Short mmCIF file of C-alpha atoms in Angstrom, two decimals:
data_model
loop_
_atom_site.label_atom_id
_atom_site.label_comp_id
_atom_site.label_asym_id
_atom_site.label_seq_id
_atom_site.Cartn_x
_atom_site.Cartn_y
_atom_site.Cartn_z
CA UNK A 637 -6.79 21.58 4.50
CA UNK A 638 -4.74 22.99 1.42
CA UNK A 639 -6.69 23.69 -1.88
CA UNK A 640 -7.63 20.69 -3.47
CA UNK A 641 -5.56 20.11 -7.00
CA UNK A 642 -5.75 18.62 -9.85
CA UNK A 643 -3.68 15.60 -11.35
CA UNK A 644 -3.32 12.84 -13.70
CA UNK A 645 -3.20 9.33 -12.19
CA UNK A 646 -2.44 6.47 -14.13
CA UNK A 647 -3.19 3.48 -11.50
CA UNK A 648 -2.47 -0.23 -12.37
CA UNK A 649 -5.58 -1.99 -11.25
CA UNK A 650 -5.86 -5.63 -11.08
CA UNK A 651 -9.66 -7.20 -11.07
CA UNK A 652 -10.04 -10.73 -11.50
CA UNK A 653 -6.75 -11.79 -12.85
CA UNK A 654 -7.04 -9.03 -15.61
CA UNK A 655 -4.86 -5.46 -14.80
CA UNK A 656 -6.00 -2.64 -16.92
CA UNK A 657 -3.68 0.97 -16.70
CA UNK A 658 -5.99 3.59 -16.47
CA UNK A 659 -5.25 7.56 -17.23
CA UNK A 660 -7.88 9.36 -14.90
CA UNK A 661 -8.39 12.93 -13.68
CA UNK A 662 -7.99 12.91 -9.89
CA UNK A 663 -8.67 15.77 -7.14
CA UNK A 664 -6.29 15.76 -3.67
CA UNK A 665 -6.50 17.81 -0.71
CA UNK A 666 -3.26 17.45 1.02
CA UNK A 667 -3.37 18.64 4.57
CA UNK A 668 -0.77 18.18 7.23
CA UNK A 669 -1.15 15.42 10.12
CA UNK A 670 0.22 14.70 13.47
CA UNK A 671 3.05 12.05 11.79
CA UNK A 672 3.37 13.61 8.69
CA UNK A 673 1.07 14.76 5.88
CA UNK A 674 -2.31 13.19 4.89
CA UNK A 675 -3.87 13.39 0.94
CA UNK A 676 -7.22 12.46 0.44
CA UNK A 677 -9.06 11.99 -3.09
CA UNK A 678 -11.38 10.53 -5.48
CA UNK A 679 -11.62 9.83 -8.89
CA UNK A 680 -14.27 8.27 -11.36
CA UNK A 681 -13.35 5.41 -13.42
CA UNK A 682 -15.98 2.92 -15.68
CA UNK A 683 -16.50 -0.71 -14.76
CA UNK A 684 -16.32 -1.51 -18.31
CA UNK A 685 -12.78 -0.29 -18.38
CA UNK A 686 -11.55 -2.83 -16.01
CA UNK A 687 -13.32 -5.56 -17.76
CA UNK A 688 -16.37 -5.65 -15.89
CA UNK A 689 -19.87 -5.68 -16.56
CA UNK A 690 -22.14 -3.35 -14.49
CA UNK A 691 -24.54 -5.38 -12.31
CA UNK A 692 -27.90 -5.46 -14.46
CA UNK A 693 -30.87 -7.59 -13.04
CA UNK A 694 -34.44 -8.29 -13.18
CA UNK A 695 -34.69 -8.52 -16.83
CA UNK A 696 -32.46 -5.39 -16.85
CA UNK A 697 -35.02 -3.26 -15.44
CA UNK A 698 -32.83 -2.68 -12.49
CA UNK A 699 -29.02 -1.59 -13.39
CA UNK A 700 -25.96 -0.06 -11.91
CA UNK A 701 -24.49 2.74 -13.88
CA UNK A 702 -21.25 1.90 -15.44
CA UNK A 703 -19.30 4.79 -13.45
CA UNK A 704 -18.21 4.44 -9.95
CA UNK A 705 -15.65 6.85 -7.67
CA UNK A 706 -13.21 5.46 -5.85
CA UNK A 707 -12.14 7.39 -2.91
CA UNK A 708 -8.88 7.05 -1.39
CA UNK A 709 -6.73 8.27 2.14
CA UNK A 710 -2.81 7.92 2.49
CA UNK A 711 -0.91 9.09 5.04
CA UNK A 712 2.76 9.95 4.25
CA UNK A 713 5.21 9.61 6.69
CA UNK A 714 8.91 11.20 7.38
CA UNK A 715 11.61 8.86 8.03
#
């Protein structure tokens, strides 16, 4: 794979009816494939920031933290 880099993604994500824009720091490798070239990355983004609440139960002696990654593969294709 190619060196991973650094970008700025500003995703338009949609959760329950509600679409925040978020501005997060996101890492890619980009490597090339058998049908064209394949990027793989993650980034870390707060459930509170797309209007959720992070899972809390038993009296809220049991929670979820508030950050999760999302991790994501695309494969680009020539024409």
């Amino acid at each position: 794979p190619w060196l991973p880099s650094r970008w700025l993604a500003r995703p338009a994500v949609t959760v329950r009816d509600r679409t925040s824009t978020l501005a997060e720091p996101v890492t890619i490798e980009l490597e090339p494939g058998t049908d064209g070239y394949v990027a793989r990355g993650t980034f870390r983004v707060r459930q509170t920031a797309l209007g959720m609440r992070p899972l809390s139960v038993a009296l809220g002696t049991v929670r979820v933290a508030d950050e999760i990654e999302i991790a994501f593969r695309v494969t680009v294709r020539a024409p």
